[in-house]
C-alpha positions as protocol buffer text, in pm:
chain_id: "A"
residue {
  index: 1
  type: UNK
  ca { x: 3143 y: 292 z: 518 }
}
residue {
  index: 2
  type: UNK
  ca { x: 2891 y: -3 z: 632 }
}
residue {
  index: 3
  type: UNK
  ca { x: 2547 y: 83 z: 415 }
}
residue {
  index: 4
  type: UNK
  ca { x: 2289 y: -73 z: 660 }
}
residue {
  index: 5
  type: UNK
  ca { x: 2030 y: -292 z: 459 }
}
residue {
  index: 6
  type: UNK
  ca { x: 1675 y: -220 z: 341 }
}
residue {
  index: 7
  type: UNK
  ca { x: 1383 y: -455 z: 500 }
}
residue {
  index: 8
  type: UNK
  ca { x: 1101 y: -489 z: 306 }
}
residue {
  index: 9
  type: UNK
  ca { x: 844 y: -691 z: 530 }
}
residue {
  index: 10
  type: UNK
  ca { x: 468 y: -760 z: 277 }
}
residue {
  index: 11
  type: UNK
  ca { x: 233 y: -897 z: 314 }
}
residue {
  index: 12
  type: UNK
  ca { x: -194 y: -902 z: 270 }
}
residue {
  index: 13
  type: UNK
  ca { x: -404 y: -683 z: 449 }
}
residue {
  index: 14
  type: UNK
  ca { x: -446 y: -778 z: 831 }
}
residue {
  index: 15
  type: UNK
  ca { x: -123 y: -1025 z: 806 }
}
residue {
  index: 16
  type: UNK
  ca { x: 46 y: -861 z: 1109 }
}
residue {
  index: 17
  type: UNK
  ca { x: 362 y: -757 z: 903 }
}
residue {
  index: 18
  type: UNK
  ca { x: 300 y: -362 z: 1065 }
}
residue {
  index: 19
  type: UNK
  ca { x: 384 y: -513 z: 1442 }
}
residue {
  index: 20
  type: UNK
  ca { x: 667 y: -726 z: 1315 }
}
residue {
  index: 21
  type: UNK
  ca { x: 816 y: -452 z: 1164 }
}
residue {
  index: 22
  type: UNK
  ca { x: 804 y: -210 z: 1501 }
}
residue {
  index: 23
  type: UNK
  ca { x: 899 y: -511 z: 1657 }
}
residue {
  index: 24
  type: UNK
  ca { x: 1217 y: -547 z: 1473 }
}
residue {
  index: 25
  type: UNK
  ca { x: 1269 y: -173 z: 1416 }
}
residue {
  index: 26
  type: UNK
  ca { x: 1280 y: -163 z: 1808 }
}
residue {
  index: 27
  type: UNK
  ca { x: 1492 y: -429 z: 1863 }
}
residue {
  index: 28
  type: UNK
  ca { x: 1735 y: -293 z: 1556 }
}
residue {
  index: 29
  type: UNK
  ca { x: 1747 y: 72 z: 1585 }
}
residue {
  index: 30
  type: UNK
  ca { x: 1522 y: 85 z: 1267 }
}
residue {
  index: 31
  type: UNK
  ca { x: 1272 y: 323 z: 1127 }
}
residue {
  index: 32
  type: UNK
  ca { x: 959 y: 244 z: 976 }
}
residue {
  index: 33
  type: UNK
  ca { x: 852 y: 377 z: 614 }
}
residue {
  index: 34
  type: UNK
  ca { x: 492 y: 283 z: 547 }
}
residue {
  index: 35
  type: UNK
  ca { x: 436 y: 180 z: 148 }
}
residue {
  index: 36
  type: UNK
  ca { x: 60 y: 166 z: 125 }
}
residue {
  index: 37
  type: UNK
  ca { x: -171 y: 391 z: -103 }
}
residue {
  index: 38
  type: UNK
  ca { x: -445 y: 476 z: 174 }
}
residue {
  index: 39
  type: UNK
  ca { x: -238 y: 603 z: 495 }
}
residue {
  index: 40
  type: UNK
  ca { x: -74 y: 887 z: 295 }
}
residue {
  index: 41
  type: UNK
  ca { x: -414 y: 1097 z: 341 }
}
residue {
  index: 42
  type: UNK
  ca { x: -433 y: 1292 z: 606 }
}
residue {
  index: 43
  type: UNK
  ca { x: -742 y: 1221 z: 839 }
}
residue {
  index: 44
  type: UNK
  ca { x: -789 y: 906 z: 704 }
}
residue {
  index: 45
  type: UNK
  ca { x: -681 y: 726 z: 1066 }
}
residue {
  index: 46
  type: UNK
  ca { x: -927 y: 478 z: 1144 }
}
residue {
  index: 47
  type: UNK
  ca { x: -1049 y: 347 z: 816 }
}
residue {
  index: 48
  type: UNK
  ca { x: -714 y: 258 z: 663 }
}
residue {
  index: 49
  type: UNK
  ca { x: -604 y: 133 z: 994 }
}
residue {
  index: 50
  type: UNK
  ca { x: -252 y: 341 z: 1064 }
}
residue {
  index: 51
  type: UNK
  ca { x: -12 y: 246 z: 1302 }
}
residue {
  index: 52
  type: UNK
  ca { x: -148 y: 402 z: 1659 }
}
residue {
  index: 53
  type: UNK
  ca { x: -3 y: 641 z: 1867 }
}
residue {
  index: 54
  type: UNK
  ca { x: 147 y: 417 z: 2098 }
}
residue {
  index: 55
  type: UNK
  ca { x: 295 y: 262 z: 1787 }
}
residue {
  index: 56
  type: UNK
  ca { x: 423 y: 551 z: 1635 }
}
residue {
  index: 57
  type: UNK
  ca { x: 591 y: 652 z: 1933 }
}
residue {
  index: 58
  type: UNK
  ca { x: 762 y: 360 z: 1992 }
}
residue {
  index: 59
  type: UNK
  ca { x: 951 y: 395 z: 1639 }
}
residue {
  index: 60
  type: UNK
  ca { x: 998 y: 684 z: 1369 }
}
residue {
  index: 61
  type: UNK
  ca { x: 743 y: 605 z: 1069 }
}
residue {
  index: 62
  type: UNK
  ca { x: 743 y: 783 z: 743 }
}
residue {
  index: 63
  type: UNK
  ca { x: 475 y: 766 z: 451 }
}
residue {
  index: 64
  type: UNK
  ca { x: 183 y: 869 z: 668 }
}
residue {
  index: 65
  type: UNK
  ca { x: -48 y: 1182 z: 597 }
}
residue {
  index: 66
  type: UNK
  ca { x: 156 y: 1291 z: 303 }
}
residue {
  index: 67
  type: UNK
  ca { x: -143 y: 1481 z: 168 }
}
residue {
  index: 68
  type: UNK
  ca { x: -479 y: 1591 z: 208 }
}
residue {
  index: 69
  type: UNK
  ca { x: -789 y: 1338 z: 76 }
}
residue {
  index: 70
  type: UNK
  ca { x: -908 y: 1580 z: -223 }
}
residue {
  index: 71
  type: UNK
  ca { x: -526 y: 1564 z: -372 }
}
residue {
  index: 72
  type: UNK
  ca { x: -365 y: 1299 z: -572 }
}
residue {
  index: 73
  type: UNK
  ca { x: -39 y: 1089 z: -446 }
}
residue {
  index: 74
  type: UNK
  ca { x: 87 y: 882 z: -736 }
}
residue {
  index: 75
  type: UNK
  ca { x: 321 y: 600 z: -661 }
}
residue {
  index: 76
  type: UNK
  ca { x: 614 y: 821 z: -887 }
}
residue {
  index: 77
  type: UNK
  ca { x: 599 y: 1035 z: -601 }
}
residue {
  index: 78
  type: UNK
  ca { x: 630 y: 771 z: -338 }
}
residue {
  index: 79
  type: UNK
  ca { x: 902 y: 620 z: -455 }
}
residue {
  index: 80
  type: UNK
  ca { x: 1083 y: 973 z: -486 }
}
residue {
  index: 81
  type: UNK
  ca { x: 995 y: 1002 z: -107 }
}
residue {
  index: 82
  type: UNK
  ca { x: 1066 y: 661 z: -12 }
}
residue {
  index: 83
  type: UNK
  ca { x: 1394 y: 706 z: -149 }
}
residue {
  index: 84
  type: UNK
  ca { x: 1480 y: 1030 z: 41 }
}
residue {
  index: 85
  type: UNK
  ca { x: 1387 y: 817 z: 374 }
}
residue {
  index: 86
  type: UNK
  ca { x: 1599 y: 541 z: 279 }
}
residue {
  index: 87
  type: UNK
  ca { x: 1915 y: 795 z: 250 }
}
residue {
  index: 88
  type: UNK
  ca { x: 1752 y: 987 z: 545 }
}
residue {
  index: 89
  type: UNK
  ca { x: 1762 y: 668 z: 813 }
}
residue {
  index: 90
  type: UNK
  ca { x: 2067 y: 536 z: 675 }
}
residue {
  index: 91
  type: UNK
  ca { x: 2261 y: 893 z: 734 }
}
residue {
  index: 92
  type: UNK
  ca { x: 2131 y: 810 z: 1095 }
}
residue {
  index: 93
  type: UNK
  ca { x: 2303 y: 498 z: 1126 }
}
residue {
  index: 94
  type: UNK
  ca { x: 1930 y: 331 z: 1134 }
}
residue {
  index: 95
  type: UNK
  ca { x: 1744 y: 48 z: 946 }
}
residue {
  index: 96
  type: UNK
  ca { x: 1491 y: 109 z: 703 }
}
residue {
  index: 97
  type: UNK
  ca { x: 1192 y: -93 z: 693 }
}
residue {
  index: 98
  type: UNK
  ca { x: 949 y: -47 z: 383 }
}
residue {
  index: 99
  type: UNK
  ca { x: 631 y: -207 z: 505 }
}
residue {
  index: 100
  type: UNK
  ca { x: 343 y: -248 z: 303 }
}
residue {
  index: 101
  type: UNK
  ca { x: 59 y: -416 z: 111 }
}
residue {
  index: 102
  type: UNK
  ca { x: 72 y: -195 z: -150 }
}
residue {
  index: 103
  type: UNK
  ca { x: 244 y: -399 z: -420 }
}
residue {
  index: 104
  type: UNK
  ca { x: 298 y: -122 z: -656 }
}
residue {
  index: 105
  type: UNK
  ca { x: 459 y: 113 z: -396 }
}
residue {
  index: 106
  type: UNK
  ca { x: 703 y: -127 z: -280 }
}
residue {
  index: 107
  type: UNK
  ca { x: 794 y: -251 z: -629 }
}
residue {
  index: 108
  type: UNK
  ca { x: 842 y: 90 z: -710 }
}
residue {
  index: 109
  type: UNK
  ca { x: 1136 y: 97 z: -488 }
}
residue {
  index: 110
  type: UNK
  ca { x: 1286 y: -243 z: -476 }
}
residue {
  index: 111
  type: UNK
  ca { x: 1312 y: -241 z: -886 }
}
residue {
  index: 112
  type: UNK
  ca { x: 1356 y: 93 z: -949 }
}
residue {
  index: 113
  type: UNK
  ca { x: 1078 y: 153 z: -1123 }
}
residue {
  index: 114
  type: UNK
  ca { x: 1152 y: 477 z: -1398 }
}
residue {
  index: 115
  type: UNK
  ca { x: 804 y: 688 z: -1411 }
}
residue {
  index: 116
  type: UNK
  ca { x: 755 y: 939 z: -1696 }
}
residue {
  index: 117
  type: UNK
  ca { x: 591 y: 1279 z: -1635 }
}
residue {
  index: 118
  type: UNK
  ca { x: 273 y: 1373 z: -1482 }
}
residue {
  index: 119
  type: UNK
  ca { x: -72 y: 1268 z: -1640 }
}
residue {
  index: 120
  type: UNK
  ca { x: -275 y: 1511 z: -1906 }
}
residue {
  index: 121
  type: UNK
  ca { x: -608 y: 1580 z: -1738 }
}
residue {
  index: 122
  type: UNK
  ca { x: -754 y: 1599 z: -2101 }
}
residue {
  index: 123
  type: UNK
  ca { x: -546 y: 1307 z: -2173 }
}
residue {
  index: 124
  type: UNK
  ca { x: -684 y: 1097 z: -1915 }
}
residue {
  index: 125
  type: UNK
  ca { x: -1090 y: 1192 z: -1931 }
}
residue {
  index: 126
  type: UNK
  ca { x: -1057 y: 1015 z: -2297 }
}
residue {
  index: 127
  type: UNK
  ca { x: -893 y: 727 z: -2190 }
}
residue {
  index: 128
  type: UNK
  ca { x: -1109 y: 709 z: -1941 }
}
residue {
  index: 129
  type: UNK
  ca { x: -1411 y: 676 z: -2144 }
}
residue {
  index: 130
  type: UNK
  ca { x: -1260 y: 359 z: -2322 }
}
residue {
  index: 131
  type: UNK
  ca { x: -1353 y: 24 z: -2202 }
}
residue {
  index: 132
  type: UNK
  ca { x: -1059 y: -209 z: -2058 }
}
residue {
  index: 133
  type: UNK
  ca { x: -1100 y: -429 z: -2412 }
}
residue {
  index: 134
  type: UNK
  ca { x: -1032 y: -82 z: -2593 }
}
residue {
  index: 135
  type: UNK
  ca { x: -764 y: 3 z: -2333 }
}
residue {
  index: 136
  type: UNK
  ca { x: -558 y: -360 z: -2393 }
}
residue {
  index: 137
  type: UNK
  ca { x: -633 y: -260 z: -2791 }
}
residue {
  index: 138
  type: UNK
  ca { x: -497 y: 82 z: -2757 }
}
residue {
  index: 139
  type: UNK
  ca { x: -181 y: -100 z: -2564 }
}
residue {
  index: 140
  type: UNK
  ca { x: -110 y: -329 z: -2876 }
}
residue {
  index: 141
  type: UNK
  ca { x: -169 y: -61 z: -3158 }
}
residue {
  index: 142
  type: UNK
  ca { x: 74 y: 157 z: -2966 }
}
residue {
  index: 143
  type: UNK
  ca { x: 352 y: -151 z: -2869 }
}
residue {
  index: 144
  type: UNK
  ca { x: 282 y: -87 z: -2509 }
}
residue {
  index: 145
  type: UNK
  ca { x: 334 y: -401 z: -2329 }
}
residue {
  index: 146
  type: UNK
  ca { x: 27 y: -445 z: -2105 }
}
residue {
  index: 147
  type: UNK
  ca { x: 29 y: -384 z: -1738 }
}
residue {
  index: 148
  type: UNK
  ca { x: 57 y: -666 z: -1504 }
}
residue {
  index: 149
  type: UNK
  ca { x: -297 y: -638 z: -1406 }
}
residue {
  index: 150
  type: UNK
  ca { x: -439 y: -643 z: -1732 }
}
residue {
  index: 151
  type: UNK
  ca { x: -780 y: -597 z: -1650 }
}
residue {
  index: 152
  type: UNK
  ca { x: -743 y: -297 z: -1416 }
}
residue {
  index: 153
  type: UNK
  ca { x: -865 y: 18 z: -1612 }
}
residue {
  index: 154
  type: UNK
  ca { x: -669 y: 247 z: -1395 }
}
residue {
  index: 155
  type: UNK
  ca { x: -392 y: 23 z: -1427 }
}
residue {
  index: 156
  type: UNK
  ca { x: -412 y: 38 z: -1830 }
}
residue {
  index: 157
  type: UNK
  ca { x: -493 y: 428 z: -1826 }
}
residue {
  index: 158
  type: UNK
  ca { x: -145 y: 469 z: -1647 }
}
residue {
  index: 159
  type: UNK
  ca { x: 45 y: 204 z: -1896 }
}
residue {
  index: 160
  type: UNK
  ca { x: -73 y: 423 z: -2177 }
}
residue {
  index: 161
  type: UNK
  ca { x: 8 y: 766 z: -1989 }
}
residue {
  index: 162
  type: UNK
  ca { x: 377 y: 622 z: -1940 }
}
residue {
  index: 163
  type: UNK
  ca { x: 399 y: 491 z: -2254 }
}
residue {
  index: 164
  type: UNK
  ca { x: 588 y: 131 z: -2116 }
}
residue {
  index: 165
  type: UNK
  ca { x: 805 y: 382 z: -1972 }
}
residue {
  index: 166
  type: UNK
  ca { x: 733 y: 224 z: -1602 }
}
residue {
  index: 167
  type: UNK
  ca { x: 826 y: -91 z: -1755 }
}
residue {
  index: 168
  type: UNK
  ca { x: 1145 y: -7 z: -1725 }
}
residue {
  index: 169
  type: UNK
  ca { x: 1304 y: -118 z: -1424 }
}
residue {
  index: 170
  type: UNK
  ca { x: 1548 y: -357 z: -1222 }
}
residue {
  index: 171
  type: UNK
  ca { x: 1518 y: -715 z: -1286 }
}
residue {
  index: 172
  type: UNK
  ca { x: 1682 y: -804 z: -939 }
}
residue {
  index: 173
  type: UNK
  ca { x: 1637 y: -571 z: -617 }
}
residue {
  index: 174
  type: UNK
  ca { x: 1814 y: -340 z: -516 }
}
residue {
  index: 175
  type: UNK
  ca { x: 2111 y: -448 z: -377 }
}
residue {
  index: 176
  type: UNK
  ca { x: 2128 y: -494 z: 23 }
}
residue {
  index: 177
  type: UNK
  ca { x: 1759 y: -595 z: 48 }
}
residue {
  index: 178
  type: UNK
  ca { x: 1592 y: -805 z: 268 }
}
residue {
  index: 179
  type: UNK
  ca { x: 1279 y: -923 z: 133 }
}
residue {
  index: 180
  type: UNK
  ca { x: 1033 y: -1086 z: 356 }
}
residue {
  index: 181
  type: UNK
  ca { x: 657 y: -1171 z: 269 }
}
residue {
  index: 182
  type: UNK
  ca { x: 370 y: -1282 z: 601 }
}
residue {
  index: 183
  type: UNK
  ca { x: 202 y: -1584 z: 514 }
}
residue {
  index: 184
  type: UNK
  ca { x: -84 y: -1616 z: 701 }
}
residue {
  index: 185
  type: UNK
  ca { x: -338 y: -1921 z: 689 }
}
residue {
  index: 186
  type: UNK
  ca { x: -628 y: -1812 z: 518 }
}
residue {
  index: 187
  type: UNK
  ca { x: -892 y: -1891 z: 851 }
}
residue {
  index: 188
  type: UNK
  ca { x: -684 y: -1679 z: 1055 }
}
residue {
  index: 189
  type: UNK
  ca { x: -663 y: -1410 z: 794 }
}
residue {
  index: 190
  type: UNK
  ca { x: -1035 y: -1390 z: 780 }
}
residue {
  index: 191
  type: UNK
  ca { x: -1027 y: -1419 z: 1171 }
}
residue {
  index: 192
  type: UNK
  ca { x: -808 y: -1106 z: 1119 }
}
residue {
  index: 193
  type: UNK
  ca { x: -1007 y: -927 z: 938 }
}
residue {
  index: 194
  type: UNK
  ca { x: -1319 y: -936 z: 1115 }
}
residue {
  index: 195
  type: UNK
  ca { x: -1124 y: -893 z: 1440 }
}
residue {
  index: 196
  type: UNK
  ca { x: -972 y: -506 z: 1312 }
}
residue {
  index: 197
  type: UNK
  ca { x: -1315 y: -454 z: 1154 }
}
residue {
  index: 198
  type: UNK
  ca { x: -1489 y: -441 z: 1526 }
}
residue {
  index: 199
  type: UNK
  ca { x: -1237 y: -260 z: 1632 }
}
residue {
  index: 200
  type: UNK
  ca { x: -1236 y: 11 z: 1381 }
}
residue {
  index: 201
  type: UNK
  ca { x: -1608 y: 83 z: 1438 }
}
residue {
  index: 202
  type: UNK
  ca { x: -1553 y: 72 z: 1785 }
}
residue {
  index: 203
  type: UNK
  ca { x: -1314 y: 320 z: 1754 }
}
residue {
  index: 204
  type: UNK
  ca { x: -1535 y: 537 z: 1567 }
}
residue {
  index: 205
  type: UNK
  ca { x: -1483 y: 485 z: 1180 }
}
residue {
  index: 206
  type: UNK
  ca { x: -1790 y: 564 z: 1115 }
}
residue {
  index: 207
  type: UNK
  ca { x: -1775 y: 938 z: 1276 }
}
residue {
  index: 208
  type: UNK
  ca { x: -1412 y: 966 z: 1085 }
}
residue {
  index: 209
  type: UNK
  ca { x: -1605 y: 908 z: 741 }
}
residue {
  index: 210
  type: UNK
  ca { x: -1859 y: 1144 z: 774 }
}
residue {
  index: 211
  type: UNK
  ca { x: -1640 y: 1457 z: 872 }
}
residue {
  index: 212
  type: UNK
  ca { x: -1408 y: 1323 z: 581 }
}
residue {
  index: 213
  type: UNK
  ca { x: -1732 y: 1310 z: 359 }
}
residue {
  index: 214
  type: UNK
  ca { x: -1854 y: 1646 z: 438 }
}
residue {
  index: 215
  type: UNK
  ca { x: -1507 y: 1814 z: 425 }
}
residue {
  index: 216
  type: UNK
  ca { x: -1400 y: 1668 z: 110 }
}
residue {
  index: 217
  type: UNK
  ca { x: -1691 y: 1513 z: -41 }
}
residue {
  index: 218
  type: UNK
  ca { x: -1714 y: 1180 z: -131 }
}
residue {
  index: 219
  type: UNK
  ca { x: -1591 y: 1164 z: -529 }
}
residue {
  index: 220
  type: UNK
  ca { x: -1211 y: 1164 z: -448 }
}
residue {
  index: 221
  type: UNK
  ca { x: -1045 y: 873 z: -511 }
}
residue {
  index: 222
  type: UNK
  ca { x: -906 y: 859 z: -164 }
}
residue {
  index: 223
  type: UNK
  ca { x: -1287 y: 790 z: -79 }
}
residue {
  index: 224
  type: UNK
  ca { x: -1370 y: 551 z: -330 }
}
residue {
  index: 225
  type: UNK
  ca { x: -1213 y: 265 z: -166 }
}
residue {
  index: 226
  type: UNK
  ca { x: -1167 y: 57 z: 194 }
}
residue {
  index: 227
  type: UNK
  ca { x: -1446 y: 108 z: 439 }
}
residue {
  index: 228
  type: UNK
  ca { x: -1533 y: 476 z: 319 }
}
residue {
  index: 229
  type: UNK
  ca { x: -1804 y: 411 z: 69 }
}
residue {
  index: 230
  type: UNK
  ca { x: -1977 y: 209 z: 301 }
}
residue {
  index: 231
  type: UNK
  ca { x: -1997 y: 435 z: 585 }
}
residue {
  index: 232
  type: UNK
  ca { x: -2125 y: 650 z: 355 }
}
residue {
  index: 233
  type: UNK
  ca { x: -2409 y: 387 z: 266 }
}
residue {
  index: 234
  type: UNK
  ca { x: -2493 y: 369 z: 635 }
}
residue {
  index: 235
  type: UNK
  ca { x: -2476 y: 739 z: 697 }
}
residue {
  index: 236
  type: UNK
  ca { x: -2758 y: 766 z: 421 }
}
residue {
  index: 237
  type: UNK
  ca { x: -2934 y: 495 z: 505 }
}
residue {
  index: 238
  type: UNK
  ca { x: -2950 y: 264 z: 234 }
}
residue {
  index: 239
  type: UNK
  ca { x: -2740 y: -6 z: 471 }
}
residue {
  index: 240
  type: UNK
  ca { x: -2765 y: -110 z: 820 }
}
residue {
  index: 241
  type: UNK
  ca { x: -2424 y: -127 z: 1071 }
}
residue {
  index: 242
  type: UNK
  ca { x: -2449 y: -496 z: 1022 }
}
residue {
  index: 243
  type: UNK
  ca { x: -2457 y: -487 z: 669 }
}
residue {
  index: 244
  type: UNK
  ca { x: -2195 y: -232 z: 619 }
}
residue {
  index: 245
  type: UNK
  ca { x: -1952 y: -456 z: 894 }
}
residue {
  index: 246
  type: UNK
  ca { x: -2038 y: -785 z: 710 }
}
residue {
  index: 247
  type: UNK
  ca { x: -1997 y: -612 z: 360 }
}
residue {
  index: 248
  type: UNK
  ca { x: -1648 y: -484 z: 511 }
}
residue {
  index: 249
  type: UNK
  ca { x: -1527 y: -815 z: 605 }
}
residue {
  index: 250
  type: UNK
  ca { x: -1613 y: -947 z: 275 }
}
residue {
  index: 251
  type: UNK
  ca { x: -1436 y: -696 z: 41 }
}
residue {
  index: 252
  type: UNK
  ca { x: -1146 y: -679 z: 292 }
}
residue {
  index: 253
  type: UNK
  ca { x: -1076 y: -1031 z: 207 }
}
residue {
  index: 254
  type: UNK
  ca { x: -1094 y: -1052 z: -162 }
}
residue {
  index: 255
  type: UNK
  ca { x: -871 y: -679 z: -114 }
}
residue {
  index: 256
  type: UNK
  ca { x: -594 y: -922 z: 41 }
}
residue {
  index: 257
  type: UNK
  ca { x: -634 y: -1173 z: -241 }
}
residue {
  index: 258
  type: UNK
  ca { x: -557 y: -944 z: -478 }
}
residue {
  index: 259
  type: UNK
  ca { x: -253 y: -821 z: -275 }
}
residue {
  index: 260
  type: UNK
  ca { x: -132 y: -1152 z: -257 }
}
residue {
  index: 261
  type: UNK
  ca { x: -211 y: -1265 z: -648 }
}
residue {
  index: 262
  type: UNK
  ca { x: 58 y: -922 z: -716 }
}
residue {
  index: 263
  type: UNK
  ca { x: 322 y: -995 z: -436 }
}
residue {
  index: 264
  type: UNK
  ca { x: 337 y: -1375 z: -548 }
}
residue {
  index: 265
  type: UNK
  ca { x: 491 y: -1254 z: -894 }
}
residue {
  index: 266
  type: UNK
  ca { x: 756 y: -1154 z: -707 }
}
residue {
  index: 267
  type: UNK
  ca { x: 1022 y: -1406 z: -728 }
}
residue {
  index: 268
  type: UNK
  ca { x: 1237 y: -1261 z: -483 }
}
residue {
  index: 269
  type: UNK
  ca { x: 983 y: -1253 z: -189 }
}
residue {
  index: 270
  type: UNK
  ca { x: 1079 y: -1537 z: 110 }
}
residue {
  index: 271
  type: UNK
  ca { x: 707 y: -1658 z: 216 }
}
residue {
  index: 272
  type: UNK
  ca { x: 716 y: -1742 z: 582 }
}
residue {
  index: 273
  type: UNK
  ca { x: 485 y: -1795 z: 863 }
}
residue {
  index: 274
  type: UNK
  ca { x: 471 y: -1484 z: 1099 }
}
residue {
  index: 275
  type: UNK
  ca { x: 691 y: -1607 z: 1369 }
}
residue {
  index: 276
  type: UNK
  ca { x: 931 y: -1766 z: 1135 }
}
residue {
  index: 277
  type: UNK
  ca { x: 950 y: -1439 z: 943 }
}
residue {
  index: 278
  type: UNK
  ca { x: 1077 y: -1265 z: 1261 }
}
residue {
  index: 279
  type: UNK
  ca { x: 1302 y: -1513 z: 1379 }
}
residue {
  index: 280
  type: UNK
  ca { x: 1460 y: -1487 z: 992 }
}
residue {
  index: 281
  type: UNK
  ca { x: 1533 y: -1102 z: 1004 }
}
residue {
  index: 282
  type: UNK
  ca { x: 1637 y: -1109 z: 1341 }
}
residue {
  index: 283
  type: UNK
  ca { x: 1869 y: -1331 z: 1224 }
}
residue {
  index: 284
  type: UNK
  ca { x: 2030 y: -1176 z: 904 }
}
residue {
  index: 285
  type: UNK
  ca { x: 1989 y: -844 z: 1099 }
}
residue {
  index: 286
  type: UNK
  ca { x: 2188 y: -1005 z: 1418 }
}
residue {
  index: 287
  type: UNK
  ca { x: 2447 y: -1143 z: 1119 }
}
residue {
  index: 288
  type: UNK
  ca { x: 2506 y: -784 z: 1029 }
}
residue {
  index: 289
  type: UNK
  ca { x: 2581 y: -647 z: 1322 }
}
């Protein structure tokens, strides 16, 4: 029996890989599986910019509001899910597409990534009082080789929790893959960016933060990133809308540097152009057919 492939479409923040994959997934019979850390929360709509309605309904996606914004989603557990999807939309004679600027969460799945068991609590509050340069000690006492970001203290904590355990993984992907990354000129990136951020507080990002705020409070770590902590600066006044927007703009762009800096590691990404990238995956898709 034919195994259909996996498409894995990356890409920065902003780079339009979300409409190439509905795109695709239309023209395909494919279903979408979304790999990125924020869209898992429930609620969390405007600020982490989820596929619309009109998207959604257009093609099956998977990986959205997984769990509420006061719980934690670890990537162990999205690659267990992923993986169920894959089988899932395969058994269906579909396409998956894992789509995502979530580096991590993709990697997860292409390499096979091996996670050990759930974090201590106790555990983690000590590591957590440790600076990074204690962290990257604690890592070379223990023969734990560090973490590709190195300098991420939530990135070391986990290293150390796993003992190199997550190290362990594929050193090719998984076979059947189709691994596509959006390069996007950096002016139109930006032009991107600023372009969704109007449109998210037109769309009311700023009322979707405060019910979040006052439902959940503000601590989690679901809120401690994007466009969330900002809101919250307007909401109490310390920044004004323009502020917040230009602020937004700013961090949004060095967010999709650092997705890139972790995708480009990736040997087995093809880089292409937008339009090129769709004409490529139509094409090995058409070839499969």
């Amino acid at each position: 029996m034919k195994t259909e492939p996996l498409v894995v479409i990356v890409g920065p923040t902003a780079s339009g890989k979300t409409s190439l994959a509905i795109e695709l997934a239309e023209q395909f019979n494919g279903e979408v599986i979304c790999a990125d850390s924020r869209t898992v929360y429930k609620g969390m709509d405007i600020g982490t910019a989820k596929p619309t309605d009109e998207e959604r309904a257009k093609i099956p996606h998977w990986g959205l509001d997984l769990v509420e914004p006061d719980q934690r989603y670890t990537a162990a557990e999205f690659k267990k899910y992923a993986e169920n999807k894959i089988r899932e939309i395969r058994d269906r004679g579909n396409i998956p597409f894992l789509v995502g600027g979530s580096g991590l969460y993709v990697d997860a799945v292409l390499f096979d990534y091996q996670f050990g068991e759930p974090a201590d609590m106790e555990v983690r509050q000590e590591l957590e009082a440790l600076s990074v340069e204690d962290l990257q000690l604690r890592c070379n006492t223990d023969g734990i080789e560090l973490p590709r970001n190195y300098m991420n203290k939530r990135h070391l904590i986990r290293a150390i929790e796993q003992k190199g355990l997550n190290d362990k993984r594929r050193s090719k992907p998984t076979k059947g893959s189709i691994v596509i990354g959006v390069s996007t000129d950096i002016a139109e990136l930006k032009k991107r960016i600023k372009q969704r951020a109007d449109v998210m507080f037109e769309e009311g990002v700023l009322r979707e933060a405060e019910h979040l705020g006052n439902k959940f409070g503000w601590d989690h770590e679901s809120m401690t990133g994007n466009i969330y902590p900002l809101c919250r600066a307007y909401l109490e006044g310390s920044m004004n809308l323009e502020e917040v927007k230009e602020k937004f703009i700013v961090q949004d762009g060095r967010l999709a540097k650092k997705q890139l800096t972790w995708m480009r590691r990736n040997q087995f990404i093809l880089w292409l152009p937008l339009e090129e990238a769709r004409k490529s995956i139509a094409s090995l898709l058409a070839s499969e057919q």
